[in-house]
Amino acid sequence: MFLSAFLAATILPFSSEVVLSALYSSGLNGLLLLIIASVGNVLGSVVNYVLGVRFGKEIATQKLKVSDAAFKRASDIFTTWGKWSLFLCWVPIIGDPITLVAGVLRSPLWFFMLAVTISKTARYAALLYVLV
């Protein structure tokens, strides 16, 4: 669960919802899965943030093959809403680039961690709620 959640939060195209659903359906504890998935997903987002801080836009568009359109969309959202846009990091397609842009634009790490943790955990909690 941890690895799938971690990879899903990076720019890599990966999904952890199927893994979470399968593990929960097989009888594993929902709270434990929520914690493991959330920690993995938040740490994956931290990787994006650090890549943004260290390498800027180039790492996204040239090395990680994030399209210019996706990066621009994430940048526009972040520019418009500022650090509050981090609460959208759970949204597919734009969420991961937002965490990268947060690093590029040097969003405060403490706020990044707070917003990403709340958002990612809420998404997994909602998924588990639907499964119950």
Short mmCIF file of N, CA and C in Angstrom, two decimals:
data_model
loop_
_atom_site.label_atom_id
_atom_site.label_comp_id
_atom_site.label_asym_id
_atom_site.label_seq_id
_atom_site.Cartn_x
_atom_site.Cartn_y
_atom_site.Cartn_z
N MET A 1 0.83 -1.19 0.00
CA MET A 1 0.00 0.00 0.00
C MET A 1 0.87 1.25 0.00
N PHE A 2 1.89 1.24 0.85
CA PHE A 2 2.76 2.42 0.95
C PHE A 2 3.39 2.74 -0.40
N LEU A 3 3.96 1.74 -1.06
CA LEU A 3 4.64 1.98 -2.32
C LEU A 3 3.68 2.49 -3.40
N SER A 4 2.50 1.90 -3.49
CA SER A 4 1.55 2.35 -4.51
C SER A 4 1.10 3.79 -4.23
N ALA A 5 0.88 4.14 -2.97
CA ALA A 5 0.48 5.50 -2.62
C ALA A 5 1.62 6.48 -2.89
N PHE A 6 2.83 6.07 -2.56
CA PHE A 6 4.00 6.92 -2.80
C PHE A 6 4.15 7.21 -4.29
N LEU A 7 4.12 6.16 -5.10
CA LEU A 7 4.28 6.34 -6.54
C LEU A 7 3.14 7.15 -7.16
N ALA A 8 1.93 6.95 -6.63
CA ALA A 8 0.77 7.68 -7.16
C ALA A 8 0.88 9.18 -6.92
N ALA A 9 1.61 9.58 -5.90
CA ALA A 9 1.74 11.01 -5.58
C ALA A 9 2.84 11.68 -6.36
N THR A 10 3.73 10.90 -6.95
CA THR A 10 4.77 11.51 -7.77
C THR A 10 4.20 11.83 -9.13
N ILE A 11 5.00 12.38 -9.97
CA ILE A 11 4.57 12.74 -11.32
C ILE A 11 4.35 11.48 -12.17
N LEU A 12 4.84 10.35 -11.72
CA LEU A 12 4.67 9.10 -12.47
C LEU A 12 3.18 8.75 -12.58
N PRO A 13 2.76 8.23 -13.72
CA PRO A 13 1.34 7.85 -13.86
C PRO A 13 1.06 6.54 -13.13
N PHE A 14 0.48 6.64 -11.97
CA PHE A 14 0.21 5.47 -11.14
C PHE A 14 -1.02 5.77 -10.31
N SER A 15 -1.77 4.73 -9.97
CA SER A 15 -2.98 4.91 -9.16
C SER A 15 -2.94 3.98 -7.96
N SER A 16 -3.28 4.49 -6.80
CA SER A 16 -3.26 3.68 -5.59
C SER A 16 -4.66 3.29 -5.13
N GLU A 17 -5.68 3.86 -5.74
CA GLU A 17 -7.05 3.59 -5.29
C GLU A 17 -7.44 2.13 -5.46
N VAL A 18 -7.01 1.51 -6.55
CA VAL A 18 -7.33 0.11 -6.80
C VAL A 18 -6.66 -0.77 -5.75
N VAL A 19 -5.41 -0.45 -5.42
CA VAL A 19 -4.68 -1.21 -4.40
C VAL A 19 -5.37 -1.06 -3.05
N LEU A 20 -5.74 0.16 -2.69
CA LEU A 20 -6.43 0.39 -1.43
C LEU A 20 -7.74 -0.40 -1.38
N SER A 21 -8.50 -0.34 -2.44
CA SER A 21 -9.78 -1.04 -2.50
C SER A 21 -9.59 -2.55 -2.36
N ALA A 22 -8.60 -3.08 -3.07
CA ALA A 22 -8.35 -4.53 -3.02
C ALA A 22 -7.91 -4.97 -1.62
N LEU A 23 -7.02 -4.20 -1.02
CA LEU A 23 -6.54 -4.56 0.33
C LEU A 23 -7.65 -4.46 1.36
N TYR A 24 -8.47 -3.43 1.25
CA TYR A 24 -9.59 -3.28 2.19
C TYR A 24 -10.61 -4.41 2.00
N SER A 25 -10.88 -4.73 0.75
CA SER A 25 -11.84 -5.79 0.45
C SER A 25 -11.34 -7.16 0.91
N SER A 26 -10.03 -7.31 1.01
CA SER A 26 -9.48 -8.59 1.47
C SER A 26 -9.48 -8.70 2.99
N GLY A 27 -9.96 -7.65 3.67
CA GLY A 27 -10.12 -7.74 5.12
C GLY A 27 -9.12 -6.98 5.95
N LEU A 28 -8.22 -6.25 5.33
CA LEU A 28 -7.26 -5.47 6.12
C LEU A 28 -7.95 -4.29 6.80
N ASN A 29 -7.39 -3.87 7.90
CA ASN A 29 -7.95 -2.80 8.72
C ASN A 29 -7.96 -1.47 7.96
N GLY A 30 -9.13 -0.84 7.88
CA GLY A 30 -9.29 0.41 7.16
C GLY A 30 -8.47 1.54 7.72
N LEU A 31 -8.42 1.65 9.05
CA LEU A 31 -7.64 2.74 9.67
C LEU A 31 -6.16 2.58 9.37
N LEU A 32 -5.67 1.37 9.46
CA LEU A 32 -4.25 1.11 9.16
C LEU A 32 -3.95 1.43 7.70
N LEU A 33 -4.84 1.03 6.80
CA LEU A 33 -4.67 1.34 5.38
C LEU A 33 -4.70 2.85 5.14
N LEU A 34 -5.59 3.54 5.83
CA LEU A 34 -5.69 5.00 5.71
C LEU A 34 -4.38 5.66 6.11
N ILE A 35 -3.81 5.23 7.20
CA ILE A 35 -2.56 5.81 7.69
C ILE A 35 -1.42 5.53 6.73
N ILE A 36 -1.28 4.27 6.32
CA ILE A 36 -0.18 3.89 5.42
C ILE A 36 -0.30 4.59 4.07
N ALA A 37 -1.51 4.61 3.52
CA ALA A 37 -1.72 5.27 2.22
C ALA A 37 -1.45 6.77 2.33
N SER A 38 -1.91 7.38 3.38
CA SER A 38 -1.72 8.83 3.55
C SER A 38 -0.25 9.19 3.69
N VAL A 39 0.46 8.44 4.52
CA VAL A 39 1.89 8.72 4.71
C VAL A 39 2.65 8.54 3.40
N GLY A 40 2.38 7.45 2.69
CA GLY A 40 3.05 7.22 1.41
C GLY A 40 2.75 8.31 0.40
N ASN A 41 1.49 8.72 0.33
CA ASN A 41 1.07 9.73 -0.63
C ASN A 41 1.67 11.09 -0.30
N VAL A 42 1.70 11.45 0.97
CA VAL A 42 2.29 12.73 1.38
C VAL A 42 3.79 12.73 1.07
N LEU A 43 4.46 11.64 1.37
CA LEU A 43 5.90 11.59 1.10
C LEU A 43 6.20 11.65 -0.40
N GLY A 44 5.35 11.05 -1.21
CA GLY A 44 5.49 11.17 -2.66
C GLY A 44 5.34 12.61 -3.11
N SER A 45 4.42 13.33 -2.49
CA SER A 45 4.24 14.75 -2.81
C SER A 45 5.45 15.57 -2.37
N VAL A 46 6.08 15.19 -1.27
CA VAL A 46 7.29 15.87 -0.81
C VAL A 46 8.40 15.71 -1.85
N VAL A 47 8.47 14.54 -2.48
CA VAL A 47 9.45 14.34 -3.55
C VAL A 47 9.22 15.36 -4.66
N ASN A 48 7.96 15.55 -5.06
CA ASN A 48 7.64 16.55 -6.08
C ASN A 48 8.09 17.94 -5.64
N TYR A 49 7.78 18.28 -4.40
CA TYR A 49 8.14 19.59 -3.85
C TYR A 49 9.66 19.80 -3.91
N VAL A 50 10.40 18.81 -3.46
CA VAL A 50 11.87 18.91 -3.43
C VAL A 50 12.42 19.01 -4.85
N LEU A 51 11.86 18.24 -5.78
CA LEU A 51 12.29 18.34 -7.18
C LEU A 51 12.03 19.75 -7.71
N GLY A 52 10.89 20.32 -7.35
CA GLY A 52 10.58 21.68 -7.77
C GLY A 52 11.55 22.70 -7.19
N VAL A 53 11.86 22.57 -5.92
CA VAL A 53 12.81 23.48 -5.27
C VAL A 53 14.19 23.36 -5.91
N ARG A 54 14.60 22.14 -6.11
CA ARG A 54 15.97 21.89 -6.57
C ARG A 54 16.18 22.15 -8.06
N PHE A 55 15.21 21.75 -8.89
CA PHE A 55 15.43 21.80 -10.33
C PHE A 55 14.50 22.72 -11.11
N GLY A 56 13.47 23.24 -10.47
CA GLY A 56 12.56 24.15 -11.14
C GLY A 56 11.71 23.50 -12.21
N LYS A 57 11.21 24.31 -13.09
CA LYS A 57 10.29 23.85 -14.14
C LYS A 57 10.93 22.81 -15.06
N GLU A 58 12.22 22.93 -15.30
CA GLU A 58 12.91 22.04 -16.24
C GLU A 58 12.75 20.57 -15.87
N ILE A 59 12.80 20.24 -14.59
CA ILE A 59 12.68 18.84 -14.18
C ILE A 59 11.31 18.29 -14.58
N ALA A 60 10.31 19.13 -14.50
CA ALA A 60 8.95 18.68 -14.82
C ALA A 60 8.77 18.51 -16.32
N THR A 61 9.10 19.54 -17.06
CA THR A 61 8.77 19.52 -18.49
C THR A 61 9.78 18.75 -19.33
N GLN A 62 11.04 18.73 -18.93
CA GLN A 62 12.05 18.07 -19.75
C GLN A 62 12.35 16.65 -19.30
N LYS A 63 12.50 16.43 -18.02
CA LYS A 63 12.89 15.11 -17.52
C LYS A 63 11.69 14.22 -17.18
N LEU A 64 10.68 14.79 -16.53
CA LEU A 64 9.52 13.99 -16.11
C LEU A 64 8.40 13.98 -17.14
N LYS A 65 8.61 14.72 -18.22
CA LYS A 65 7.67 14.73 -19.35
C LYS A 65 6.27 15.21 -18.99
N VAL A 66 6.20 16.14 -18.02
CA VAL A 66 4.93 16.81 -17.74
C VAL A 66 4.71 17.77 -18.90
N SER A 67 3.54 17.72 -19.49
CA SER A 67 3.30 18.60 -20.64
C SER A 67 3.35 20.06 -20.20
N ASP A 68 3.72 20.90 -21.14
CA ASP A 68 3.73 22.34 -20.85
C ASP A 68 2.34 22.81 -20.43
N ALA A 69 1.30 22.23 -21.06
CA ALA A 69 -0.08 22.61 -20.73
C ALA A 69 -0.42 22.25 -19.29
N ALA A 70 -0.05 21.05 -18.85
CA ALA A 70 -0.33 20.63 -17.46
C ALA A 70 0.45 21.49 -16.48
N PHE A 71 1.71 21.78 -16.81
CA PHE A 71 2.50 22.61 -15.91
C PHE A 71 1.94 24.02 -15.86
N LYS A 72 1.53 24.56 -17.01
CA LYS A 72 0.96 25.90 -17.04
C LYS A 72 -0.34 25.95 -16.26
N ARG A 73 -1.19 24.92 -16.41
CA ARG A 73 -2.46 24.86 -15.68
C ARG A 73 -2.19 24.88 -14.17
N ALA A 74 -1.26 24.04 -13.73
CA ALA A 74 -0.91 24.00 -12.30
C ALA A 74 -0.32 25.33 -11.84
N SER A 75 0.53 25.92 -12.67
CA SER A 75 1.13 27.23 -12.32
C SER A 75 0.06 28.31 -12.22
N ASP A 76 -0.88 28.30 -13.17
CA ASP A 76 -1.96 29.29 -13.15
C ASP A 76 -2.81 29.14 -11.89
N ILE A 77 -3.14 27.90 -11.55
CA ILE A 77 -3.93 27.66 -10.33
C ILE A 77 -3.16 28.14 -9.11
N PHE A 78 -1.86 27.81 -9.05
CA PHE A 78 -1.06 28.21 -7.90
C PHE A 78 -0.89 29.72 -7.84
N THR A 79 -0.71 30.35 -8.99
CA THR A 79 -0.56 31.80 -9.03
C THR A 79 -1.85 32.49 -8.60
N THR A 80 -2.98 31.95 -9.04
CA THR A 80 -4.28 32.54 -8.70
C THR A 80 -4.62 32.35 -7.23
N TRP A 81 -4.49 31.13 -6.75
CA TRP A 81 -4.94 30.80 -5.40
C TRP A 81 -3.82 30.75 -4.36
N GLY A 82 -2.59 30.85 -4.80
CA GLY A 82 -1.46 30.82 -3.88
C GLY A 82 -1.35 29.48 -3.18
N LYS A 83 -0.84 29.51 -1.98
CA LYS A 83 -0.62 28.26 -1.24
C LYS A 83 -1.91 27.50 -0.98
N TRP A 84 -3.06 28.18 -1.05
CA TRP A 84 -4.34 27.51 -0.81
C TRP A 84 -4.66 26.49 -1.89
N SER A 85 -4.03 26.65 -3.05
CA SER A 85 -4.26 25.68 -4.13
C SER A 85 -3.73 24.30 -3.76
N LEU A 86 -2.88 24.22 -2.76
CA LEU A 86 -2.38 22.92 -2.32
C LEU A 86 -3.50 22.02 -1.80
N PHE A 87 -4.62 22.60 -1.42
CA PHE A 87 -5.75 21.78 -1.00
C PHE A 87 -6.40 21.05 -2.18
N LEU A 88 -5.93 21.35 -3.40
CA LEU A 88 -6.40 20.64 -4.60
C LEU A 88 -5.43 19.54 -5.02
N CYS A 89 -4.43 19.26 -4.21
CA CYS A 89 -3.41 18.29 -4.60
C CYS A 89 -3.96 16.88 -4.74
N TRP A 90 -5.15 16.62 -4.27
CA TRP A 90 -5.77 15.30 -4.39
C TRP A 90 -6.44 15.11 -5.75
N VAL A 91 -6.63 16.18 -6.50
CA VAL A 91 -7.34 16.12 -7.77
C VAL A 91 -6.46 15.45 -8.83
N PRO A 92 -6.98 14.44 -9.51
CA PRO A 92 -6.19 13.79 -10.57
C PRO A 92 -5.75 14.79 -11.65
N ILE A 93 -4.65 14.54 -12.24
CA ILE A 93 -4.03 15.27 -13.35
C ILE A 93 -3.38 16.58 -12.89
N ILE A 94 -4.08 17.44 -12.17
CA ILE A 94 -3.47 18.72 -11.76
C ILE A 94 -2.82 18.66 -10.38
N GLY A 95 -3.19 17.69 -9.56
CA GLY A 95 -2.71 17.66 -8.18
C GLY A 95 -1.21 17.49 -8.05
N ASP A 96 -0.66 16.53 -8.78
CA ASP A 96 0.78 16.30 -8.67
C ASP A 96 1.60 17.48 -9.22
N PRO A 97 1.24 18.03 -10.38
CA PRO A 97 1.97 19.22 -10.82
C PRO A 97 1.85 20.40 -9.85
N ILE A 98 0.73 20.53 -9.15
CA ILE A 98 0.60 21.61 -8.16
C ILE A 98 1.65 21.46 -7.07
N THR A 99 1.90 20.22 -6.63
CA THR A 99 2.90 20.03 -5.57
C THR A 99 4.30 20.34 -6.09
N LEU A 100 4.55 20.09 -7.36
CA LEU A 100 5.82 20.44 -7.96
C LEU A 100 5.97 21.95 -8.09
N VAL A 101 4.91 22.60 -8.56
CA VAL A 101 4.91 24.06 -8.69
C VAL A 101 5.11 24.72 -7.32
N ALA A 102 4.53 24.13 -6.29
CA ALA A 102 4.71 24.67 -4.93
C ALA A 102 6.18 24.71 -4.56
N GLY A 103 6.92 23.69 -4.98
CA GLY A 103 8.36 23.69 -4.74
C GLY A 103 9.07 24.73 -5.59
N VAL A 104 8.70 24.81 -6.86
CA VAL A 104 9.32 25.79 -7.76
C VAL A 104 9.13 27.20 -7.20
N LEU A 105 7.92 27.49 -6.72
CA LEU A 105 7.60 28.83 -6.21
C LEU A 105 7.90 29.00 -4.73
N ARG A 106 8.52 28.00 -4.14
CA ARG A 106 9.00 28.05 -2.75
C ARG A 106 7.88 28.31 -1.73
N SER A 107 6.80 27.57 -1.88
CA SER A 107 5.73 27.64 -0.87
C SER A 107 6.32 27.22 0.48
N PRO A 108 5.87 27.82 1.58
CA PRO A 108 6.40 27.42 2.89
C PRO A 108 6.18 25.92 3.14
N LEU A 109 7.24 25.22 3.51
CA LEU A 109 7.17 23.77 3.69
C LEU A 109 6.15 23.37 4.75
N TRP A 110 6.05 24.15 5.83
CA TRP A 110 5.11 23.78 6.90
C TRP A 110 3.68 23.80 6.38
N PHE A 111 3.35 24.80 5.56
CA PHE A 111 1.99 24.88 5.02
C PHE A 111 1.78 23.79 3.97
N PHE A 112 2.79 23.55 3.16
CA PHE A 112 2.73 22.47 2.18
C PHE A 112 2.38 21.16 2.87
N MET A 113 3.11 20.84 3.93
CA MET A 113 2.88 19.57 4.65
C MET A 113 1.47 19.52 5.24
N LEU A 114 1.02 20.61 5.82
CA LEU A 114 -0.32 20.66 6.41
C LEU A 114 -1.41 20.45 5.36
N ALA A 115 -1.36 21.24 4.29
CA ALA A 115 -2.39 21.18 3.26
C ALA A 115 -2.39 19.83 2.54
N VAL A 116 -1.22 19.33 2.21
CA VAL A 116 -1.13 18.05 1.50
C VAL A 116 -1.60 16.91 2.40
N THR A 117 -1.21 16.92 3.65
CA THR A 117 -1.63 15.86 4.57
C THR A 117 -3.15 15.84 4.73
N ILE A 118 -3.74 17.00 4.94
CA ILE A 118 -5.19 17.08 5.08
C ILE A 118 -5.88 16.59 3.80
N SER A 119 -5.43 17.07 2.67
CA SER A 119 -6.07 16.75 1.39
C SER A 119 -5.93 15.28 1.02
N LYS A 120 -4.74 14.76 1.13
CA LYS A 120 -4.50 13.36 0.75
C LYS A 120 -5.23 12.41 1.70
N THR A 121 -5.19 12.71 2.99
CA THR A 121 -5.87 11.85 3.95
C THR A 121 -7.38 11.89 3.76
N ALA A 122 -7.92 13.06 3.49
CA ALA A 122 -9.37 13.18 3.25
C ALA A 122 -9.80 12.38 2.03
N ARG A 123 -8.98 12.39 0.99
CA ARG A 123 -9.32 11.63 -0.22
C ARG A 123 -9.37 10.13 0.08
N TYR A 124 -8.37 9.62 0.78
CA TYR A 124 -8.37 8.20 1.12
C TYR A 124 -9.50 7.85 2.09
N ALA A 125 -9.78 8.75 3.02
CA ALA A 125 -10.89 8.51 3.96
C ALA A 125 -12.22 8.45 3.20
N ALA A 126 -12.39 9.33 2.24
CA ALA A 126 -13.63 9.31 1.44
C ALA A 126 -13.74 8.02 0.64
N LEU A 127 -12.65 7.57 0.09
CA LEU A 127 -12.67 6.31 -0.66
C LEU A 127 -13.02 5.14 0.25
N LEU A 128 -12.43 5.09 1.42
CA LEU A 128 -12.74 4.01 2.37
C LEU A 128 -14.20 4.10 2.83
N TYR A 129 -14.70 5.30 3.00
CA TYR A 129 -16.10 5.49 3.39
C TYR A 129 -17.03 4.90 2.33
N VAL A 130 -16.70 5.15 1.08
CA VAL A 130 -17.51 4.61 -0.02
C VAL A 130 -17.44 3.08 -0.03
N LEU A 131 -16.29 2.53 0.30
CA LEU A 131 -16.14 1.08 0.31
C LEU A 131 -16.90 0.41 1.43
N VAL A 132 -17.11 1.14 2.53
CA VAL A 132 -17.84 0.58 3.67
C VAL A 132 -19.29 0.49 3.28
#
